[in-house]
Amino acid sequence: MRKNHRGIFCLEGDWWNDLNRSSTVKPVMKLLCQASDGIVFVHRDVGTMEEFNHYLKKWVQRARAKYSVLYLAFHGAPGSIYVGDGYGNELKLDALADRLAGKCKGKLIHFGSCSTLDGDKRSIQRFLRISGATAVTGFRTDVDWLKSSAFETLLFEIIFRGSLTLSGASRIERSVQDEMRGLAKQLGFRIVIRRD
């Protein structure tokens, strides 16, 4: 992957709906960027659907082309994420696909959320077809926050070793199985690659 396409655009929701708790994936992004050559990131806290839509529009702009991975760090359920405080507004994959229609060529979307990819493979393929994304990654189960954060750090390092083509996504899948099979299985990790 060319170095100018080595970025993560992270949108993160409020995990606890409690202003005294400040869990965030931002330190994970900082660690990854410090440990890896040339990976950069943007991190935005998202409290409302309006903020989510605003930043999603920013991500797909040509000026942000180097951010080839969209990292959605929210609470989730099968086939959806929750945008806003805690379990706020539910956003289904179909609605997200419509917002991203045709704008994700050469991109990967990672759902850092519980159970979002615990769904019908046909609906995930529909999401990929509409959005144009090469692949999606995420979890089929409810995941431990700390374990999933450690896993995601290693996952992103694997993602940026190669390209975000269909064959590159297949290599990502093989590398995860070769290097992190146990934790991937424990977390219910899933990668779905677009079929052309």
mmCIF file with all atom_site columns, C-alpha atoms in Angstrom:
data_model
loop_
_atom_site.group_PDB
_atom_site.id
_atom_site.type_symbol
_atom_site.label_atom_id
_atom_site.label_alt_id
_atom_site.label_comp_id
_atom_site.label_asym_id
_atom_site.label_entity_id
_atom_site.label_seq_id
_atom_site.pdbx_PDB_ins_code
_atom_site.Cartn_x
_atom_site.Cartn_y
_atom_site.Cartn_z
_atom_site.occupancy
_atom_site.B_iso_or_equiv
_atom_site.pdbx_formal_charge
_atom_site.auth_seq_id
_atom_site.auth_comp_id
_atom_site.auth_asym_id
_atom_site.auth_atom_id
_atom_site.pdbx_PDB_model_num
ATOM 1   C CA . MET A 1 1   ? 0.000   0.000   0.000  1.00 0.00 ? 1   MET A CA 1
ATOM 2   C CA . ARG A 1 2   ? 1.351   3.422   -0.862 1.00 0.00 ? 2   ARG A CA 1
ATOM 3   C CA . LYS A 1 3   ? 2.265   5.405   2.220  1.00 0.00 ? 3   LYS A CA 1
ATOM 4   C CA . ASN A 1 4   ? -0.115  8.217   1.285  1.00 0.00 ? 4   ASN A CA 1
ATOM 5   C CA . HIS A 1 5   ? -2.984  5.730   1.733  1.00 0.00 ? 5   HIS A CA 1
ATOM 6   C CA . ARG A 1 6   ? -2.041  4.601   5.239  1.00 0.00 ? 6   ARG A CA 1
ATOM 7   C CA . GLY A 1 7   ? -4.542  6.287   7.461  1.00 0.00 ? 7   GLY A CA 1
ATOM 8   C CA . ILE A 1 8   ? -7.401  5.427   9.809  1.00 0.00 ? 8   ILE A CA 1
ATOM 9   C CA . PHE A 1 9   ? -10.419 7.699   10.155 1.00 0.00 ? 9   PHE A CA 1
ATOM 10  C CA . CYS A 1 10  ? -11.967 6.819   13.515 1.00 0.00 ? 10  CYS A CA 1
ATOM 11  C CA . LEU A 1 11  ? -15.415 7.877   14.682 1.00 0.00 ? 11  LEU A CA 1
ATOM 12  C CA . GLU A 1 12  ? -16.142 6.950   18.276 1.00 0.00 ? 12  GLU A CA 1
ATOM 13  C CA . GLY A 1 13  ? -19.279 7.032   20.379 1.00 0.00 ? 13  GLY A CA 1
ATOM 14  C CA . ASP A 1 14  ? -19.735 7.434   24.107 1.00 0.00 ? 14  ASP A CA 1
ATOM 15  C CA . TRP A 1 15  ? -19.183 4.017   25.647 1.00 0.00 ? 15  TRP A CA 1
ATOM 16  C CA . TRP A 1 16  ? -20.647 4.487   29.096 1.00 0.00 ? 16  TRP A CA 1
ATOM 17  C CA . ASN A 1 17  ? -23.099 7.407   28.982 1.00 0.00 ? 17  ASN A CA 1
ATOM 18  C CA . ASP A 1 18  ? -21.272 8.561   32.106 1.00 0.00 ? 18  ASP A CA 1
ATOM 19  C CA . LEU A 1 19  ? -19.183 11.747  32.036 1.00 0.00 ? 19  LEU A CA 1
ATOM 20  C CA . ASN A 1 20  ? -16.932 10.396  34.804 1.00 0.00 ? 20  ASN A CA 1
ATOM 21  C CA . ARG A 1 21  ? -15.768 7.455   32.648 1.00 0.00 ? 21  ARG A CA 1
ATOM 22  C CA . SER A 1 22  ? -13.531 8.315   29.742 1.00 0.00 ? 22  SER A CA 1
ATOM 23  C CA . SER A 1 23  ? -12.782 5.103   27.860 1.00 0.00 ? 23  SER A CA 1
ATOM 24  C CA . THR A 1 24  ? -11.594 5.771   24.340 1.00 0.00 ? 24  THR A CA 1
ATOM 25  C CA . VAL A 1 25  ? -9.778  3.981   21.534 1.00 0.00 ? 25  VAL A CA 1
ATOM 26  C CA . LYS A 1 26  ? -7.652  7.064   20.863 1.00 0.00 ? 26  LYS A CA 1
ATOM 27  C CA . PRO A 1 27  ? -4.594  5.712   22.807 1.00 0.00 ? 27  PRO A CA 1
ATOM 28  C CA . VAL A 1 28  ? -4.795  2.568   20.643 1.00 0.00 ? 28  VAL A CA 1
ATOM 29  C CA . MET A 1 29  ? -4.553  4.762   17.542 1.00 0.00 ? 29  MET A CA 1
ATOM 30  C CA . LYS A 1 30  ? -1.601  6.668   19.022 1.00 0.00 ? 30  LYS A CA 1
ATOM 31  C CA . LEU A 1 31  ? 0.229   3.437   19.886 1.00 0.00 ? 31  LEU A CA 1
ATOM 32  C CA . LEU A 1 32  ? -0.308  2.049   16.394 1.00 0.00 ? 32  LEU A CA 1
ATOM 33  C CA . CYS A 1 33  ? 0.987   5.212   14.749 1.00 0.00 ? 33  CYS A CA 1
ATOM 34  C CA . GLN A 1 34  ? 4.032   5.409   17.009 1.00 0.00 ? 34  GLN A CA 1
ATOM 35  C CA . ALA A 1 35  ? 4.910   1.750   16.437 1.00 0.00 ? 35  ALA A CA 1
ATOM 36  C CA . SER A 1 36  ? 4.282   1.664   12.689 1.00 0.00 ? 36  SER A CA 1
ATOM 37  C CA . ASP A 1 37  ? 5.967   3.416   9.829  1.00 0.00 ? 37  ASP A CA 1
ATOM 38  C CA . GLY A 1 38  ? 3.805   6.038   8.194  1.00 0.00 ? 38  GLY A CA 1
ATOM 39  C CA . ILE A 1 39  ? 0.352   5.249   9.593  1.00 0.00 ? 39  ILE A CA 1
ATOM 40  C CA . VAL A 1 40  ? -1.675  8.321   10.527 1.00 0.00 ? 40  VAL A CA 1
ATOM 41  C CA . PHE A 1 41  ? -5.113  8.750   12.030 1.00 0.00 ? 41  PHE A CA 1
ATOM 42  C CA . VAL A 1 42  ? -7.988  11.120  12.600 1.00 0.00 ? 42  VAL A CA 1
ATOM 43  C CA . HIS A 1 43  ? -10.160 10.574  15.683 1.00 0.00 ? 43  HIS A CA 1
ATOM 44  C CA . ARG A 1 44  ? -13.489 12.293  16.293 1.00 0.00 ? 44  ARG A CA 1
ATOM 45  C CA . ASP A 1 45  ? -15.898 11.850  19.176 1.00 0.00 ? 45  ASP A CA 1
ATOM 46  C CA . VAL A 1 46  ? -19.458 11.505  17.955 1.00 0.00 ? 46  VAL A CA 1
ATOM 47  C CA . GLY A 1 47  ? -22.398 12.240  20.236 1.00 0.00 ? 47  GLY A CA 1
ATOM 48  C CA . THR A 1 48  ? -25.207 12.710  17.724 1.00 0.00 ? 48  THR A CA 1
ATOM 49  C CA . MET A 1 49  ? -26.356 11.382  14.374 1.00 0.00 ? 49  MET A CA 1
ATOM 50  C CA . GLU A 1 50  ? -25.752 14.838  12.903 1.00 0.00 ? 50  GLU A CA 1
ATOM 51  C CA . GLU A 1 51  ? -22.098 14.695  13.988 1.00 0.00 ? 51  GLU A CA 1
ATOM 52  C CA . PHE A 1 52  ? -21.809 11.181  12.600 1.00 0.00 ? 52  PHE A CA 1
ATOM 53  C CA . ASN A 1 53  ? -23.173 12.275  9.208  1.00 0.00 ? 53  ASN A CA 1
ATOM 54  C CA . HIS A 1 54  ? -20.942 15.367  9.193  1.00 0.00 ? 54  HIS A CA 1
ATOM 55  C CA . TYR A 1 55  ? -17.752 13.379  9.769  1.00 0.00 ? 55  TYR A CA 1
ATOM 56  C CA . LEU A 1 56  ? -18.791 10.601  7.402  1.00 0.00 ? 56  LEU A CA 1
ATOM 57  C CA . LYS A 1 57  ? -19.106 13.225  4.646  1.00 0.00 ? 57  LYS A CA 1
ATOM 58  C CA . LYS A 1 58  ? -15.638 14.508  5.547  1.00 0.00 ? 58  LYS A CA 1
ATOM 59  C CA . TRP A 1 59  ? -14.143 10.999  5.325  1.00 0.00 ? 59  TRP A CA 1
ATOM 60  C CA . VAL A 1 60  ? -15.330 10.384  1.758  1.00 0.00 ? 60  VAL A CA 1
ATOM 61  C CA . GLN A 1 61  ? -13.938 13.677  0.447  1.00 0.00 ? 61  GLN A CA 1
ATOM 62  C CA . ARG A 1 62  ? -10.982 13.452  -1.906 1.00 0.00 ? 62  ARG A CA 1
ATOM 63  C CA . ALA A 1 63  ? -8.860  15.454  0.558  1.00 0.00 ? 63  ALA A CA 1
ATOM 64  C CA . ARG A 1 64  ? -9.109  12.508  2.974  1.00 0.00 ? 64  ARG A CA 1
ATOM 65  C CA . ALA A 1 65  ? -8.224  9.791   0.450  1.00 0.00 ? 65  ALA A CA 1
ATOM 66  C CA . LYS A 1 66  ? -5.209  8.675   2.501  1.00 0.00 ? 66  LYS A CA 1
ATOM 67  C CA . TYR A 1 67  ? -7.572  7.503   5.275  1.00 0.00 ? 67  TYR A CA 1
ATOM 68  C CA . SER A 1 68  ? -8.381  4.191   3.627  1.00 0.00 ? 68  SER A CA 1
ATOM 69  C CA . VAL A 1 69  ? -9.773  2.564   6.788  1.00 0.00 ? 69  VAL A CA 1
ATOM 70  C CA . LEU A 1 70  ? -12.936 3.786   8.475  1.00 0.00 ? 70  LEU A CA 1
ATOM 71  C CA . TYR A 1 71  ? -12.972 2.641   12.109 1.00 0.00 ? 71  TYR A CA 1
ATOM 72  C CA . LEU A 1 72  ? -16.444 2.863   13.664 1.00 0.00 ? 72  LEU A CA 1
ATOM 73  C CA . ALA A 1 73  ? -16.052 2.474   17.429 1.00 0.00 ? 73  ALA A CA 1
ATOM 74  C CA . PHE A 1 74  ? -19.591 2.306   18.807 1.00 0.00 ? 74  PHE A CA 1
ATOM 75  C CA . HIS A 1 75  ? -21.930 0.004   20.645 1.00 0.00 ? 75  HIS A CA 1
ATOM 76  C CA . GLY A 1 76  ? -23.496 -2.448  18.234 1.00 0.00 ? 76  GLY A CA 1
ATOM 77  C CA . ALA A 1 77  ? -26.058 -5.142  17.587 1.00 0.00 ? 77  ALA A CA 1
ATOM 78  C CA . PRO A 1 78  ? -26.416 -7.595  14.705 1.00 0.00 ? 78  PRO A CA 1
ATOM 79  C CA . GLY A 1 79  ? -26.510 -5.544  11.509 1.00 0.00 ? 79  GLY A CA 1
ATOM 80  C CA . SER A 1 80  ? -26.263 -2.129  13.192 1.00 0.00 ? 80  SER A CA 1
ATOM 81  C CA . ILE A 1 81  ? -24.354 0.338   15.338 1.00 0.00 ? 81  ILE A CA 1
ATOM 82  C CA . TYR A 1 82  ? -25.668 2.780   17.936 1.00 0.00 ? 82  TYR A CA 1
ATOM 83  C CA . VAL A 1 83  ? -24.732 6.408   17.366 1.00 0.00 ? 83  VAL A CA 1
ATOM 84  C CA . GLY A 1 84  ? -24.962 8.772   20.315 1.00 0.00 ? 84  GLY A CA 1
ATOM 85  C CA . ASP A 1 85  ? -24.876 8.350   24.059 1.00 0.00 ? 85  ASP A CA 1
ATOM 86  C CA . GLY A 1 86  ? -24.580 4.699   25.005 1.00 0.00 ? 86  GLY A CA 1
ATOM 87  C CA . TYR A 1 87  ? -27.296 2.919   23.060 1.00 0.00 ? 87  TYR A CA 1
ATOM 88  C CA . GLY A 1 88  ? -28.601 5.985   21.252 1.00 0.00 ? 88  GLY A CA 1
ATOM 89  C CA . ASN A 1 89  ? -29.850 6.044   17.689 1.00 0.00 ? 89  ASN A CA 1
ATOM 90  C CA . GLU A 1 90  ? -29.647 2.727   15.878 1.00 0.00 ? 90  GLU A CA 1
ATOM 91  C CA . LEU A 1 91  ? -28.040 2.895   12.444 1.00 0.00 ? 91  LEU A CA 1
ATOM 92  C CA . LYS A 1 92  ? -28.612 -0.183  10.288 1.00 0.00 ? 92  LYS A CA 1
ATOM 93  C CA . LEU A 1 93  ? -26.011 -1.323  7.767  1.00 0.00 ? 93  LEU A CA 1
ATOM 94  C CA . ASP A 1 94  ? -28.454 -0.676  4.903  1.00 0.00 ? 94  ASP A CA 1
ATOM 95  C CA . ALA A 1 95  ? -28.847 2.969   5.950  1.00 0.00 ? 95  ALA A CA 1
ATOM 96  C CA . LEU A 1 96  ? -25.081 3.349   6.321  1.00 0.00 ? 96  LEU A CA 1
ATOM 97  C CA . ALA A 1 97  ? -24.581 1.801   2.875  1.00 0.00 ? 97  ALA A CA 1
ATOM 98  C CA . ASP A 1 98  ? -26.930 4.405   1.387  1.00 0.00 ? 98  ASP A CA 1
ATOM 99  C CA . ARG A 1 99  ? -24.877 7.203   2.980  1.00 0.00 ? 99  ARG A CA 1
ATOM 100 C CA . LEU A 1 100 ? -21.678 5.750   1.534  1.00 0.00 ? 100 LEU A CA 1
ATOM 101 C CA . ALA A 1 101 ? -23.083 4.702   -1.849 1.00 0.00 ? 101 ALA A CA 1
ATOM 102 C CA . GLY A 1 102 ? -20.256 4.323   -4.362 1.00 0.00 ? 102 GLY A CA 1
ATOM 103 C CA . LYS A 1 103 ? -17.772 6.308   -2.246 1.00 0.00 ? 103 LYS A CA 1
ATOM 104 C CA . CYS A 1 104 ? -15.651 3.554   -0.693 1.00 0.00 ? 104 CYS A CA 1
ATOM 105 C CA . LYS A 1 105 ? -13.628 2.090   -3.547 1.00 0.00 ? 105 LYS A CA 1
ATOM 106 C CA . GLY A 1 106 ? -10.308 0.789   -2.239 1.00 0.00 ? 106 GLY A CA 1
ATOM 107 C CA . LYS A 1 107 ? -11.410 1.224   1.367  1.00 0.00 ? 107 LYS A CA 1
ATOM 108 C CA . LEU A 1 108 ? -12.035 -1.050  4.329  1.00 0.00 ? 108 LEU A CA 1
ATOM 109 C CA . ILE A 1 109 ? -14.581 -0.409  7.072  1.00 0.00 ? 109 ILE A CA 1
ATOM 110 C CA . HIS A 1 110 ? -13.936 -1.835  10.516 1.00 0.00 ? 110 HIS A CA 1
ATOM 111 C CA . PHE A 1 111 ? -16.837 -2.104  12.937 1.00 0.00 ? 111 PHE A CA 1
ATOM 112 C CA . GLY A 1 112 ? -15.274 -1.875  16.392 1.00 0.00 ? 112 GLY A CA 1
ATOM 113 C CA . SER A 1 113 ? -18.596 -2.777  17.950 1.00 0.00 ? 113 SER A CA 1
ATOM 114 C CA . CYS A 1 114 ? -20.235 -5.782  19.534 1.00 0.00 ? 114 CYS A CA 1
ATOM 115 C CA . SER A 1 115 ? -22.073 -8.170  17.207 1.00 0.00 ? 115 SER A CA 1
ATOM 116 C CA . THR A 1 116 ? -22.464 -5.829  14.201 1.00 0.00 ? 116 THR A CA 1
ATOM 117 C CA . LEU A 1 117 ? -21.194 -8.480  11.780 1.00 0.00 ? 117 LEU A CA 1
ATOM 118 C CA . ASP A 1 118 ? -23.312 -11.242 13.315 1.00 0.00 ? 118 ASP A CA 1
ATOM 119 C CA . GLY A 1 119 ? -25.663 -11.302 10.423 1.00 0.00 ? 119 GLY A CA 1
ATOM 120 C CA . ASP A 1 120 ? -26.555 -12.682 7.078  1.00 0.00 ? 120 ASP A CA 1
ATOM 121 C CA . LYS A 1 121 ? -23.601 -12.683 4.670  1.00 0.00 ? 121 LYS A CA 1
ATOM 122 C CA . ARG A 1 122 ? -25.931 -11.577 1.856  1.00 0.00 ? 122 ARG A CA 1
ATOM 123 C CA . SER A 1 123 ? -26.823 -8.357  3.692  1.00 0.00 ? 123 SER A CA 1
ATOM 124 C CA . ILE A 1 124 ? -23.137 -7.655  4.335  1.00 0.00 ? 124 ILE A CA 1
ATOM 125 C CA . GLN A 1 125 ? -22.387 -8.285  0.647  1.00 0.00 ? 125 GLN A CA 1
ATOM 126 C CA . ARG A 1 126 ? -25.198 -5.850  -0.219 1.00 0.00 ? 126 ARG A CA 1
ATOM 127 C CA . PHE A 1 127 ? -23.511 -3.278  2.050  1.00 0.00 ? 127 PHE A CA 1
ATOM 128 C CA . LEU A 1 128 ? -20.190 -3.848  0.252  1.00 0.00 ? 128 LEU A CA 1
ATOM 129 C CA . ARG A 1 129 ? -21.782 -3.689  -3.186 1.00 0.00 ? 129 ARG A CA 1
ATOM 130 C CA . ILE A 1 130 ? -23.627 -0.417  -2.468 1.00 0.00 ? 130 ILE A CA 1
ATOM 131 C CA . SER A 1 131 ? -20.765 1.315   -0.643 1.00 0.00 ? 131 SER A CA 1
ATOM 132 C CA . GLY A 1 132 ? -18.083 -0.007  -2.990 1.00 0.00 ? 132 GLY A CA 1
ATOM 133 C CA . ALA A 1 133 ? -15.827 -0.963  -0.051 1.00 0.00 ? 133 ALA A CA 1
ATOM 134 C CA . THR A 1 134 ? -13.329 -3.771  -0.582 1.00 0.00 ? 134 THR A CA 1
ATOM 135 C CA . ALA A 1 135 ? -14.106 -5.435  2.745  1.00 0.00 ? 135 ALA A CA 1
ATOM 136 C CA . VAL A 1 136 ? -15.576 -5.033  6.197  1.00 0.00 ? 136 VAL A CA 1
ATOM 137 C CA . THR A 1 137 ? -14.179 -6.374  9.438  1.00 0.00 ? 137 THR A CA 1
ATOM 138 C CA . GLY A 1 138 ? -15.708 -6.626  12.869 1.00 0.00 ? 138 GLY A CA 1
ATOM 139 C CA . PHE A 1 139 ? -17.177 -8.965  15.431 1.00 0.00 ? 139 PHE A CA 1
ATOM 140 C CA . ARG A 1 140 ? -20.048 -11.454 15.575 1.00 0.00 ? 140 ARG A CA 1
ATOM 141 C CA . THR A 1 141 ? -20.283 -11.458 19.372 1.00 0.00 ? 141 THR A CA 1
ATOM 142 C CA . ASP A 1 142 ? -20.219 -9.150  22.358 1.00 0.00 ? 142 ASP A CA 1
ATOM 143 C CA . VAL A 1 143 ? -16.542 -8.459  22.970 1.00 0.00 ? 143 VAL A CA 1
ATOM 144 C CA . ASP A 1 144 ? -14.382 -7.485  25.907 1.00 0.00 ? 144 ASP A CA 1
ATOM 145 C CA . TRP A 1 145 ? -13.297 -3.868  25.421 1.00 0.00 ? 145 TRP A CA 1
ATOM 146 C CA . LEU A 1 146 ? -9.637  -4.373  26.370 1.00 0.00 ? 146 LEU A CA 1
ATOM 147 C CA . LYS A 1 147 ? -9.153  -7.609  24.405 1.00 0.00 ? 147 LYS A CA 1
ATOM 148 C CA . SER A 1 148 ? -10.825 -6.182  21.319 1.00 0.00 ? 148 SER A CA 1
ATOM 149 C CA . SER A 1 149 ? -8.666  -3.030  21.534 1.00 0.00 ? 149 SER A CA 1
ATOM 150 C CA . ALA A 1 150 ? -5.487  -5.141  21.658 1.00 0.00 ? 150 ALA A CA 1
ATOM 151 C CA . PHE A 1 151 ? -6.753  -7.257  18.760 1.00 0.00 ? 151 PHE A CA 1
ATOM 152 C CA . GLU A 1 152 ? -7.635  -4.177  16.691 1.00 0.00 ? 152 GLU A CA 1
ATOM 153 C CA . THR A 1 153 ? -4.158  -2.717  17.164 1.00 0.00 ? 153 THR A CA 1
ATOM 154 C CA . LEU A 1 154 ? -2.651  -5.858  15.624 1.00 0.00 ? 154 LEU A CA 1
ATOM 155 C CA . LEU A 1 155 ? -5.390  -6.059  12.991 1.00 0.00 ? 155 LEU A CA 1
ATOM 156 C CA . PHE A 1 156 ? -4.680  -2.548  11.711 1.00 0.00 ? 156 PHE A CA 1
ATOM 157 C CA . GLU A 1 157 ? -0.979  -3.338  11.514 1.00 0.00 ? 157 GLU A CA 1
ATOM 158 C CA . ILE A 1 158 ? -1.837  -6.365  9.347  1.00 0.00 ? 158 ILE A CA 1
ATOM 159 C CA . ILE A 1 159 ? -4.212  -4.320  7.187  1.00 0.00 ? 159 ILE A CA 1
ATOM 160 C CA . PHE A 1 160 ? -1.532  -1.758  6.379  1.00 0.00 ? 160 PHE A CA 1
ATOM 161 C CA . ARG A 1 161 ? 1.082   -4.339  5.371  1.00 0.00 ? 161 ARG A CA 1
ATOM 162 C CA . GLY A 1 162 ? -0.476  -4.658  1.939  1.00 0.00 ? 162 GLY A CA 1
ATOM 163 C CA . SER A 1 163 ? -3.081  -3.190  -0.357 1.00 0.00 ? 163 SER A CA 1
ATOM 164 C CA . LEU A 1 164 ? -6.827  -2.826  -0.034 1.00 0.00 ? 164 LEU A CA 1
ATOM 165 C CA . THR A 1 165 ? -7.592  -4.715  -3.203 1.00 0.00 ? 165 THR A CA 1
ATOM 166 C CA . LEU A 1 166 ? -9.696  -7.889  -3.222 1.00 0.00 ? 166 LEU A CA 1
ATOM 167 C CA . SER A 1 167 ? -6.555  -10.046 -3.259 1.00 0.00 ? 167 SER A CA 1
ATOM 168 C CA . GLY A 1 168 ? -5.022  -7.843  -0.548 1.00 0.00 ? 168 GLY A CA 1
ATOM 169 C CA . ALA A 1 169 ? -8.115  -8.378  1.624  1.00 0.00 ? 169 ALA A CA 1
ATOM 170 C CA . SER A 1 170 ? -7.728  -12.139 1.174  1.00 0.00 ? 170 SER A CA 1
ATOM 171 C CA . ARG A 1 171 ? -4.131  -11.818 2.409  1.00 0.00 ? 171 ARG A CA 1
ATOM 172 C CA . ILE A 1 172 ? -5.405  -9.879  5.453  1.00 0.00 ? 172 ILE A CA 1
ATOM 173 C CA . GLU A 1 173 ? -7.815  -12.725 6.191  1.00 0.00 ? 173 GLU A CA 1
ATOM 174 C CA . ARG A 1 174 ? -5.040  -15.339 5.940  1.00 0.00 ? 174 ARG A CA 1
ATOM 175 C CA . SER A 1 175 ? -2.655  -13.277 8.091  1.00 0.00 ? 175 SER A CA 1
ATOM 176 C CA . VAL A 1 176 ? -5.245  -12.896 10.847 1.00 0.00 ? 176 VAL A CA 1
ATOM 177 C CA . GLN A 1 177 ? -5.792  -16.656 10.832 1.00 0.00 ? 177 GLN A CA 1
ATOM 178 C CA . ASP A 1 178 ? -2.052  -17.374 10.823 1.00 0.00 ? 178 ASP A CA 1
ATOM 179 C CA . GLU A 1 179 ? -1.081  -14.844 13.496 1.00 0.00 ? 179 GLU A CA 1
ATOM 180 C CA . MET A 1 180 ? -4.123  -14.332 15.732 1.00 0.00 ? 180 MET A CA 1
ATOM 181 C CA . ARG A 1 181 ? -6.386  -17.332 15.215 1.00 0.00 ? 181 ARG A CA 1
ATOM 182 C CA . GLY A 1 182 ? -7.137  -17.947 18.918 1.00 0.00 ? 182 GLY A CA 1
ATOM 183 C CA . LEU A 1 183 ? -8.034  -14.376 19.819 1.00 0.00 ? 183 LEU A CA 1
ATOM 184 C CA . ALA A 1 184 ? -9.908  -13.889 16.538 1.00 0.00 ? 184 ALA A CA 1
ATOM 185 C CA . LYS A 1 185 ? -12.034 -16.941 17.342 1.00 0.00 ? 185 LYS A CA 1
ATOM 186 C CA . GLN A 1 186 ? -12.572 -15.876 20.944 1.00 0.00 ? 186 GLN A CA 1
ATOM 187 C CA . LEU A 1 187 ? -13.777 -12.416 19.837 1.00 0.00 ? 187 LEU A CA 1
ATOM 188 C CA . GLY A 1 188 ? -15.917 -13.719 16.986 1.00 0.00 ? 188 GLY A CA 1
ATOM 189 C CA . PHE A 1 189 ? -13.856 -11.763 14.445 1.00 0.00 ? 189 PHE A CA 1
ATOM 190 C CA . ARG A 1 190 ? -15.143 -11.720 10.899 1.00 0.00 ? 190 ARG A CA 1
ATOM 191 C CA . ILE A 1 191 ? -13.900 -10.345 7.609  1.00 0.00 ? 191 ILE A CA 1
ATOM 192 C CA . VAL A 1 192 ? -16.207 -10.213 4.626  1.00 0.00 ? 192 VAL A CA 1
ATOM 193 C CA . ILE A 1 193 ? -14.657 -9.413  1.254  1.00 0.00 ? 193 ILE A CA 1
ATOM 194 C CA . ARG A 1 194 ? -16.720 -7.944  -1.589 1.00 0.00 ? 194 ARG A CA 1
ATOM 195 C CA . ARG A 1 195 ? -17.544 -10.393 -4.334 1.00 0.00 ? 195 ARG A CA 1
ATOM 196 C CA . ASP A 1 196 ? -17.242 -8.850  -7.786 1.00 0.00 ? 196 ASP A CA 1
#
